[in-house]
């Protein structure tokens, strides 16, 4: 069961990483307008945010396994429609926007459903959440290295529209693999008396759980702060700096070394994470990543960057897995989808806001200065991890916040946790 879950996660993620390379290339080829690439991405942003919140409610209503299967199949259909429309009618900007928005409506709920399914798989397979979460992040790191390289290689030989069939196939296979899991795993939770009041009240209940548990609230803010710093550093500052120095190869190496370090860090967590206290792992990982992130943000020579990238990856690798372990243990089962959906919505909002802010800073104060400020910001996040009172009790159970407790964590003892993203 664990193997099937991890295969499904890897297939879905592989499809997304291939699409992230092939789709912008296809938009550029068919429209001849670089601005169209940004327009398609921007048009998908709001639907993704809405679907993250509404999808969380739907996960709790229909079941985590069922929603994961349905979202992957729907995503596969949306992606497959692109080459079909291209062959029959010819793709225009309007088609890209319509199908891009449709795909965005399913991608995020599918991702959230796999996250919410993780504790169920861990309990049914009899494995610790630390092991499951670490293995999942290791697989994710490997896919992030292999996926873009495979997509780039395929585009050299075939049209990007043809490459998108790989994405559709990966999503469909992911759905079929998830379908082989027992129906009892990730089934619909027994609704509580507070449920059934409509979308607004269901979202409000999820928000109440998130706000009422100090640890969950602190983890959400730390995660959003980390993404808001790392996204502009990796997507804006580093590529602008290295490409400007005619070192596009250097940028590729930095991204690869980040991923390799992340695979190593997540693998280490999967192997021995359950033996250490969560507080120790969290602080050690955050401080290690801080050294690497600050090293990258200062924009040193490429050889130094590569060493910093490995260190940043090793430190950052266990963090998503640890987050999943902690939140899965603290969120009641009846609202797991809603709370995870809200957390994903916060993180998704942090990415464009962080990138936009960094872009403005580059124009105002310059690239190096912006990089240095991002390094300082990551240091502030690390300081929050060390000093926030709510994050000093990570090895305890739920703090009894609204709806709180660990009742929904599928009977997760200290080392039980995660399996999916």
Tab-separated table of C-alpha atoms in Angstrom:
chain	number	residue	atom	x	y	z
A	1	UNK	CA	0.000	0.000	0.000
A	2	UNK	CA	2.799	2.413	0.864
A	3	UNK	CA	4.472	1.699	-2.483
A	4	UNK	CA	1.271	2.357	-4.408
A	5	UNK	CA	0.716	5.625	-2.586
A	6	UNK	CA	4.248	6.810	-3.328
A	7	UNK	CA	3.974	5.741	-6.977
A	8	UNK	CA	0.748	7.685	-7.345
A	9	UNK	CA	2.338	10.766	-5.789
A	10	UNK	CA	5.397	10.488	-8.029
A	11	UNK	CA	3.326	10.056	-11.194
A	12	UNK	CA	1.115	13.038	-10.447
A	13	UNK	CA	4.083	15.234	-9.625
A	14	UNK	CA	5.947	14.088	-12.732
A	15	UNK	CA	3.009	15.091	-14.897
A	16	UNK	CA	2.922	18.537	-13.300
A	17	UNK	CA	6.655	19.147	-13.724
A	18	UNK	CA	6.550	18.115	-17.388
A	19	UNK	CA	3.568	20.398	-17.991
A	20	UNK	CA	5.372	23.281	-16.267
A	21	UNK	CA	8.003	23.130	-19.035
A	22	UNK	CA	5.936	22.056	-22.052
A	23	UNK	CA	2.884	24.282	-21.587
A	24	UNK	CA	4.624	27.708	-21.543
A	25	UNK	CA	6.680	26.591	-24.537
A	26	UNK	CA	3.514	25.576	-26.381
A	27	UNK	CA	1.821	28.903	-25.585
A	28	UNK	CA	4.836	30.769	-26.934
A	29	UNK	CA	4.961	28.682	-30.126
A	30	UNK	CA	1.257	28.968	-30.919
A	31	UNK	CA	0.729	32.632	-29.999
A	32	UNK	CA	4.173	34.062	-30.741
A	33	UNK	CA	3.669	36.370	-27.751
A	34	UNK	CA	5.823	36.087	-24.641
A	35	UNK	CA	3.267	38.126	-22.677
A	36	UNK	CA	0.684	35.418	-23.377
A	37	UNK	CA	2.658	33.009	-21.189
A	38	UNK	CA	2.284	35.339	-18.220
A	39	UNK	CA	-1.382	35.962	-19.014
A	40	UNK	CA	-2.205	32.243	-18.967
A	41	UNK	CA	-0.400	31.836	-15.641
A	42	UNK	CA	-2.128	34.897	-14.155
A	43	UNK	CA	-5.554	33.722	-15.332
A	44	UNK	CA	-5.046	30.445	-13.468
A	45	UNK	CA	-3.953	32.065	-10.205
A	46	UNK	CA	-7.355	33.055	-8.781
A	47	UNK	CA	-9.098	29.775	-9.711
A	48	UNK	CA	-6.267	27.882	-8.022
A	49	UNK	CA	-6.741	29.919	-4.854
A	50	UNK	CA	-10.504	29.399	-4.847
A	51	UNK	CA	-10.180	25.696	-5.595
A	52	UNK	CA	-7.686	25.276	-2.741
A	53	UNK	CA	-10.302	26.497	-0.248
A	54	UNK	CA	-13.434	24.983	-1.807
A	55	UNK	CA	-11.596	21.771	-2.663
A	56	UNK	CA	-10.722	21.267	0.996
A	57	UNK	CA	-14.410	21.286	1.870
A	58	UNK	CA	-15.159	18.844	-0.951
A	59	UNK	CA	-12.421	16.493	0.290
A	60	UNK	CA	-14.086	16.282	3.687
A	61	UNK	CA	-17.504	15.737	2.114
A	62	UNK	CA	-16.743	13.019	-0.464
A	63	UNK	CA	-13.600	11.373	0.942
A	64	UNK	CA	-9.874	11.796	0.386
A	65	UNK	CA	-9.316	8.752	-1.836
A	66	UNK	CA	-12.307	9.485	-4.061
A	67	UNK	CA	-11.405	13.148	-4.517
A	68	UNK	CA	-7.778	12.296	-5.312
A	69	UNK	CA	-8.870	9.886	-8.047
A	70	UNK	CA	-11.451	12.269	-9.482
A	71	UNK	CA	-9.101	15.273	-9.505
A	72	UNK	CA	-6.340	13.345	-11.284
A	73	UNK	CA	-8.743	12.064	-13.932
A	74	UNK	CA	-10.192	15.538	-14.484
A	75	UNK	CA	-6.706	17.037	-14.678
A	76	UNK	CA	-5.702	14.405	-17.235
A	77	UNK	CA	-8.757	15.267	-19.348
A	78	UNK	CA	-7.974	18.998	-19.254
A	79	UNK	CA	-4.370	18.458	-20.334
A	80	UNK	CA	-5.323	15.953	-23.035
A	81	UNK	CA	-7.802	18.501	-24.418
A	82	UNK	CA	-4.905	20.801	-25.362
A	83	UNK	CA	-3.341	18.579	-28.056
A	84	UNK	CA	-6.820	17.471	-29.181
A	85	UNK	CA	-7.998	21.058	-29.675
A	86	UNK	CA	-4.659	21.907	-31.247
A	87	UNK	CA	-5.127	19.185	-33.850
A	88	UNK	CA	-8.805	19.874	-34.579
A	89	UNK	CA	-9.203	23.637	-34.281
A	90	UNK	CA	-5.827	25.133	-33.507
A	91	UNK	CA	-4.959	26.529	-30.098
A	92	UNK	CA	-5.545	30.228	-29.499
A	93	UNK	CA	-4.924	32.350	-26.422
A	94	UNK	CA	-8.579	31.955	-25.441
A	95	UNK	CA	-8.293	28.159	-25.504
A	96	UNK	CA	-5.120	28.283	-23.400
A	97	UNK	CA	-6.858	30.446	-20.780
A	98	UNK	CA	-10.032	28.322	-20.662
A	99	UNK	CA	-8.232	24.978	-20.428
A	100	UNK	CA	-5.568	26.391	-18.121
A	101	UNK	CA	-8.218	27.635	-15.701
A	102	UNK	CA	-10.049	24.291	-15.892
A	103	UNK	CA	-6.869	22.397	-15.093
A	104	UNK	CA	-6.058	24.723	-12.203
A	105	UNK	CA	-9.432	23.986	-10.628
A	106	UNK	CA	-8.478	20.317	-10.215
A	107	UNK	CA	-4.714	20.348	-9.611
A	108	UNK	CA	-4.715	21.927	-6.148
A	109	UNK	CA	-7.612	19.871	-4.683
A	110	UNK	CA	-5.883	16.758	-6.000
A	111	UNK	CA	-2.638	17.736	-4.286
A	112	UNK	CA	-4.487	18.529	-1.061
A	113	UNK	CA	-6.384	15.240	-1.198
A	114	UNK	CA	-3.125	13.283	-1.435
A	115	UNK	CA	-1.805	15.180	1.573
A	116	UNK	CA	-4.973	14.462	3.524
A	117	UNK	CA	-4.781	10.793	2.511
A	118	UNK	CA	-1.287	10.380	3.960
A	119	UNK	CA	-2.207	9.642	7.604
A	120	UNK	CA	-4.740	7.042	6.459
A	121	UNK	CA	-2.118	5.261	4.354
A	122	UNK	CA	0.408	5.410	7.182
A	123	UNK	CA	-2.034	3.890	9.659
A	124	UNK	CA	-3.211	1.178	7.240
A	125	UNK	CA	0.332	0.287	6.150
A	126	UNK	CA	1.645	0.275	9.712
A	127	UNK	CA	4.492	2.701	9.010
A	128	UNK	CA	5.550	5.862	10.815
A	129	UNK	CA	4.536	9.190	9.372
A	130	UNK	CA	8.143	10.403	9.484
A	131	UNK	CA	9.185	7.554	7.204
A	132	UNK	CA	6.263	8.077	4.852
A	133	UNK	CA	6.726	11.844	4.677
A	134	UNK	CA	10.474	11.587	4.159
A	135	UNK	CA	10.093	9.045	1.369
A	136	UNK	CA	7.473	11.186	-0.315
A	137	UNK	CA	9.696	14.272	-0.235
A	138	UNK	CA	12.663	12.265	-1.529
A	139	UNK	CA	10.577	11.074	-4.461
A	140	UNK	CA	9.379	14.617	-5.031
A	141	UNK	CA	12.955	15.888	-5.128
A	142	UNK	CA	13.926	13.232	-7.632
A	143	UNK	CA	10.973	14.072	-9.857
A	144	UNK	CA	11.863	17.762	-9.755
A	145	UNK	CA	15.297	16.868	-11.131
A	146	UNK	CA	14.153	14.316	-13.719
A	147	UNK	CA	10.875	15.875	-14.890
A	148	UNK	CA	12.131	19.170	-16.353
A	149	UNK	CA	15.127	17.448	-17.922
A	150	UNK	CA	12.856	14.860	-19.562
A	151	UNK	CA	10.452	17.536	-20.791
A	152	UNK	CA	13.268	19.642	-22.185
A	153	UNK	CA	14.761	16.648	-23.956
A	154	UNK	CA	11.439	15.617	-25.478
A	155	UNK	CA	10.712	19.132	-26.732
A	156	UNK	CA	13.931	18.964	-28.749
A	157	UNK	CA	12.482	16.089	-30.788
A	158	UNK	CA	8.690	16.446	-30.769
A	159	UNK	CA	6.123	19.236	-30.583
A	160	UNK	CA	5.239	20.447	-27.056
A	161	UNK	CA	1.602	19.499	-27.683
A	162	UNK	CA	2.712	15.893	-28.080
A	163	UNK	CA	4.754	16.106	-24.868
A	164	UNK	CA	1.568	17.054	-23.003
A	165	UNK	CA	0.228	13.548	-23.651
A	166	UNK	CA	2.872	12.420	-21.149
A	167	UNK	CA	1.397	14.744	-18.538
A	168	UNK	CA	-2.126	13.484	-19.209
A	169	UNK	CA	-0.933	9.890	-19.043
A	170	UNK	CA	0.872	10.452	-15.730
A	171	UNK	CA	-2.243	11.987	-14.148
A	172	UNK	CA	-4.458	9.168	-15.406
A	173	UNK	CA	-2.050	6.508	-14.143
A	174	UNK	CA	-1.832	8.268	-10.779
A	175	UNK	CA	-5.623	8.073	-10.508
A	176	UNK	CA	-5.649	4.373	-11.408
A	177	UNK	CA	-2.943	3.559	-8.853
A	178	UNK	CA	-4.817	5.448	-6.127
A	179	UNK	CA	-7.962	3.564	-7.126
A	180	UNK	CA	-6.246	0.289	-6.188
A	181	UNK	CA	-6.005	1.412	-2.544
A	182	UNK	CA	-8.646	-0.183	-0.303
A	183	UNK	CA	-11.910	1.762	-0.254
A	184	UNK	CA	-11.689	2.021	3.513
A	185	UNK	CA	-8.477	4.064	3.239
A	186	UNK	CA	-9.317	7.733	2.936
A	187	UNK	CA	-13.059	7.144	3.041
A	188	UNK	CA	-15.390	9.977	3.944
A	189	UNK	CA	-15.066	10.911	7.596
A	190	UNK	CA	-18.112	10.702	9.835
A	191	UNK	CA	-19.484	14.271	9.785
A	192	UNK	CA	-19.694	16.138	13.044
A	193	UNK	CA	-22.810	18.012	14.231
A	194	UNK	CA	-21.195	21.312	13.185
A	195	UNK	CA	-21.035	20.251	9.524
A	196	UNK	CA	-23.726	20.616	6.888
A	197	UNK	CA	-24.271	24.366	7.114
A	198	UNK	CA	-23.058	25.175	3.617
A	199	UNK	CA	-19.723	26.102	2.069
A	200	UNK	CA	-19.252	29.266	4.098
A	201	UNK	CA	-19.805	27.599	7.468
A	202	UNK	CA	-17.638	24.607	6.498
A	203	UNK	CA	-14.756	26.886	5.533
A	204	UNK	CA	-15.294	28.891	8.719
A	205	UNK	CA	-15.012	25.733	10.802
A	206	UNK	CA	-11.738	24.819	9.117
A	207	UNK	CA	-10.449	28.324	9.732
A	208	UNK	CA	-11.529	28.068	13.357
A	209	UNK	CA	-9.448	24.916	13.817
A	210	UNK	CA	-6.451	26.527	12.146
A	211	UNK	CA	-6.704	29.695	14.199
A	212	UNK	CA	-7.529	27.908	17.448
A	213	UNK	CA	-4.416	25.696	17.475
A	214	UNK	CA	-1.370	27.860	18.125
A	215	UNK	CA	1.023	25.313	16.664
A	216	UNK	CA	-0.959	24.949	13.432
A	217	UNK	CA	-1.213	28.720	13.078
A	218	UNK	CA	2.510	29.170	13.696
A	219	UNK	CA	3.447	26.401	11.253
A	220	UNK	CA	1.227	27.958	8.579
A	221	UNK	CA	2.896	31.347	8.992
A	222	UNK	CA	6.399	29.856	9.000
A	223	UNK	CA	5.635	27.824	5.890
A	224	UNK	CA	4.207	30.840	4.066
A	225	UNK	CA	7.183	32.983	5.110
A	226	UNK	CA	9.615	30.347	3.852
A	227	UNK	CA	7.858	30.095	0.480
A	228	UNK	CA	7.659	33.888	0.165
A	229	UNK	CA	11.459	34.043	0.466
A	230	UNK	CA	12.516	30.936	-1.442
A	231	UNK	CA	10.233	31.464	-4.474
A	232	UNK	CA	11.610	34.882	-5.507
A	233	UNK	CA	15.162	33.797	-4.706
A	234	UNK	CA	14.951	30.733	-6.946
A	235	UNK	CA	12.622	32.111	-9.620
A	236	UNK	CA	13.856	35.693	-9.894
A	237	UNK	CA	17.085	36.697	-8.162
A	238	UNK	CA	19.254	33.678	-9.001
A	239	UNK	CA	18.243	33.330	-12.681
A	240	UNK	CA	18.533	37.078	-13.343
A	241	UNK	CA	21.961	37.159	-11.717
A	242	UNK	CA	23.361	34.049	-13.388
A	243	UNK	CA	21.850	34.558	-16.820
A	244	UNK	CA	23.091	38.137	-16.706
A	245	UNK	CA	26.573	36.740	-16.158
A	246	UNK	CA	26.101	34.385	-19.150
A	247	UNK	CA	25.963	31.445	-16.759
A	248	UNK	CA	22.636	29.827	-17.528
A	249	UNK	CA	24.373	26.473	-17.035
A	250	UNK	CA	25.344	27.675	-13.575
A	251	UNK	CA	21.703	28.358	-12.767
A	252	UNK	CA	20.736	24.860	-13.862
A	253	UNK	CA	23.460	23.423	-11.650
A	254	UNK	CA	22.342	25.481	-8.662
A	255	UNK	CA	18.742	24.266	-9.029
A	256	UNK	CA	19.942	20.674	-9.448
A	257	UNK	CA	22.198	20.883	-6.393
A	258	UNK	CA	19.304	22.308	-4.375
A	259	UNK	CA	17.179	19.332	-5.402
A	260	UNK	CA	19.951	16.829	-4.702
A	261	UNK	CA	20.497	18.286	-1.245
A	262	UNK	CA	16.745	18.162	-0.641
A	263	UNK	CA	16.615	14.490	-1.613
A	264	UNK	CA	19.414	13.773	0.835
A	265	UNK	CA	17.788	15.750	3.649
A	266	UNK	CA	14.379	14.156	3.132
A	267	UNK	CA	15.936	10.692	2.881
A	268	UNK	CA	17.806	11.234	6.141
A	269	UNK	CA	14.565	12.291	7.785
A	270	UNK	CA	12.785	9.197	6.467
A	271	UNK	CA	15.534	6.978	7.852
A	272	UNK	CA	16.104	8.425	11.308
A	273	UNK	CA	13.628	11.277	11.812
A	274	UNK	CA	11.427	9.308	14.195
A	275	UNK	CA	14.383	8.820	16.570
A	276	UNK	CA	14.799	12.533	17.234
A	277	UNK	CA	12.446	15.031	18.822
A	278	UNK	CA	10.461	17.122	16.365
A	279	UNK	CA	11.741	20.305	17.970
A	280	UNK	CA	15.342	19.209	17.438
A	281	UNK	CA	14.722	18.276	13.793
A	282	UNK	CA	12.844	21.495	13.076
A	283	UNK	CA	15.449	23.813	14.596
A	284	UNK	CA	18.426	21.921	13.132
A	285	UNK	CA	16.870	21.839	9.660
A	286	UNK	CA	15.890	25.494	9.743
A	287	UNK	CA	19.321	26.657	10.917
A	288	UNK	CA	21.116	24.471	8.363
A	289	UNK	CA	18.946	25.790	5.556
A	290	UNK	CA	19.566	29.336	6.771
A	291	UNK	CA	23.300	29.004	6.222
A	292	UNK	CA	22.703	27.730	2.698
A	293	UNK	CA	19.943	30.206	1.770
A	294	UNK	CA	21.931	33.185	3.010
A	295	UNK	CA	24.936	31.884	1.079
A	296	UNK	CA	22.838	31.802	-2.096
A	297	UNK	CA	21.190	35.154	-1.444
A	298	UNK	CA	24.549	36.938	-1.209
A	299	UNK	CA	25.211	35.861	-4.837
A	300	UNK	CA	28.769	34.566	-4.428
A	301	UNK	CA	30.780	32.909	-7.246
A	302	UNK	CA	29.135	29.834	-8.770
A	303	UNK	CA	31.335	27.228	-6.999
A	304	UNK	CA	30.386	28.738	-3.626
A	305	UNK	CA	26.756	28.859	-4.738
A	306	UNK	CA	26.791	25.146	-5.464
A	307	UNK	CA	28.054	24.346	-1.961
A	308	UNK	CA	25.434	26.682	-0.472
A	309	UNK	CA	22.715	25.061	-2.617
A	310	UNK	CA	23.521	21.595	-1.300
A	311	UNK	CA	23.491	22.866	2.280
A	312	UNK	CA	20.209	24.727	1.716
A	313	UNK	CA	18.668	21.607	0.210
A	314	UNK	CA	19.803	19.349	3.051
A	315	UNK	CA	18.302	21.736	5.591
A	316	UNK	CA	15.093	22.441	3.691
A	317	UNK	CA	14.513	18.815	2.634
A	318	UNK	CA	13.002	17.571	5.923
A	319	UNK	CA	10.833	20.669	6.485
A	320	UNK	CA	7.841	19.835	4.211
A	321	UNK	CA	7.820	16.288	5.549
A	322	UNK	CA	7.942	17.506	9.150
A	323	UNK	CA	5.169	20.019	8.472
A	324	UNK	CA	2.971	17.257	7.119
A	325	UNK	CA	3.690	15.055	10.131
A	326	UNK	CA	2.832	17.808	12.589
A	327	UNK	CA	-0.319	19.100	10.952
A	328	UNK	CA	-1.652	15.607	10.252
A	329	UNK	CA	-1.399	14.739	13.926
A	330	UNK	CA	-3.112	17.910	15.084
A	331	UNK	CA	-5.990	18.300	12.621
A	332	UNK	CA	-9.265	16.488	13.462
A	333	UNK	CA	-10.125	13.991	10.749
A	334	UNK	CA	-13.482	15.604	9.986
A	335	UNK	CA	-11.834	18.877	8.899
A	336	UNK	CA	-8.486	17.622	7.581
A	337	UNK	CA	-9.203	18.578	3.978
A	338	UNK	CA	-10.443	22.045	4.889
A	339	UNK	CA	-7.479	22.931	7.062
A	340	UNK	CA	-4.918	21.608	4.570
A	341	UNK	CA	-6.737	23.474	1.796
A	342	UNK	CA	-6.547	26.725	3.746
A	343	UNK	CA	-2.848	26.178	4.457
A	344	UNK	CA	-2.169	25.525	0.775
A	345	UNK	CA	-4.110	28.656	-0.144
A	346	UNK	CA	-1.942	30.740	2.187
A	347	UNK	CA	1.266	29.301	0.720
A	348	UNK	CA	0.015	29.761	-2.849
A	349	UNK	CA	-0.724	33.408	-2.111
A	350	UNK	CA	2.737	33.893	-0.636
A	351	UNK	CA	4.493	32.836	-3.866
A	352	UNK	CA	3.227	35.617	-6.186
A	353	UNK	CA	3.285	38.210	-3.423
A	354	UNK	CA	6.886	37.383	-2.537
A	355	UNK	CA	7.949	37.366	-6.174
A	356	UNK	CA	6.143	40.634	-6.876
A	357	UNK	CA	7.728	42.291	-3.855
A	358	UNK	CA	11.191	41.077	-4.836
A	359	UNK	CA	10.660	42.346	-8.391
A	360	UNK	CA	9.810	45.810	-7.073
A	361	UNK	CA	12.854	45.770	-4.803
A	362	UNK	CA	15.141	44.815	-7.689
A	363	UNK	CA	13.950	47.902	-9.551
A	364	UNK	CA	14.311	50.154	-6.513
A	365	UNK	CA	17.510	49.061	-4.824
A	366	UNK	CA	19.206	46.563	-7.142
A	367	UNK	CA	19.631	42.801	-7.465
A	368	UNK	CA	22.359	42.188	-4.867
A	369	UNK	CA	20.623	44.287	-2.272
A	370	UNK	CA	17.362	42.413	-2.874
A	371	UNK	CA	19.179	39.113	-2.487
A	372	UNK	CA	20.661	40.291	0.798
A	373	UNK	CA	17.207	41.320	2.070
A	374	UNK	CA	15.834	37.904	1.165
A	375	UNK	CA	18.663	36.353	3.168
A	376	UNK	CA	17.728	38.537	6.132
A	377	UNK	CA	14.073	37.570	5.728
A	378	UNK	CA	14.950	33.870	5.815
A	379	UNK	CA	16.958	34.548	8.964
A	380	UNK	CA	13.864	36.143	10.508
A	381	UNK	CA	11.849	33.022	9.707
A	382	UNK	CA	14.550	30.865	11.332
A	383	UNK	CA	14.514	33.133	14.370
A	384	UNK	CA	10.749	32.700	14.623
A	385	UNK	CA	11.193	28.910	14.605
A	386	UNK	CA	13.616	29.182	17.510
A	387	UNK	CA	11.770	31.780	19.553
A	388	UNK	CA	8.016	31.345	18.985
A	389	UNK	CA	6.521	29.783	22.151
A	390	UNK	CA	4.031	27.744	20.115
A	391	UNK	CA	6.888	25.955	18.326
A	392	UNK	CA	8.626	24.901	21.530
A	393	UNK	CA	6.085	22.145	22.191
A	394	UNK	CA	6.210	20.264	18.898
A	395	UNK	CA	6.577	16.903	20.616
A	396	UNK	CA	3.335	17.352	22.553
A	397	UNK	CA	-0.120	16.579	21.220
A	398	UNK	CA	-2.776	19.074	20.172
A	399	UNK	CA	-3.013	22.104	22.373
A	400	UNK	CA	-6.721	21.931	22.724
A	401	UNK	CA	-7.496	24.787	20.420
A	402	UNK	CA	-10.863	25.133	18.786
A	403	UNK	CA	-11.992	21.708	17.723
A	404	UNK	CA	-8.440	20.841	18.476
A	405	UNK	CA	-6.612	17.860	19.594
A	406	UNK	CA	-5.262	14.937	17.727
A	407	UNK	CA	-8.450	12.969	17.394
A	408	UNK	CA	-8.402	13.077	13.598
A	409	UNK	CA	-4.830	12.116	13.065
A	410	UNK	CA	-5.732	8.522	12.520
A	411	UNK	CA	-4.310	7.403	15.825
A	412	UNK	CA	-0.915	8.844	15.202
A	413	UNK	CA	1.629	8.232	17.901
A	414	UNK	CA	4.729	10.266	17.980
A	415	UNK	CA	6.319	8.836	14.942
A	416	UNK	CA	3.418	8.122	12.747
A	417	UNK	CA	2.945	10.708	10.137
A	418	UNK	CA	2.818	11.592	6.671
A	419	UNK	CA	2.840	10.174	3.332
A	420	UNK	CA	1.819	12.424	0.684
A	421	UNK	CA	1.788	15.690	-0.839
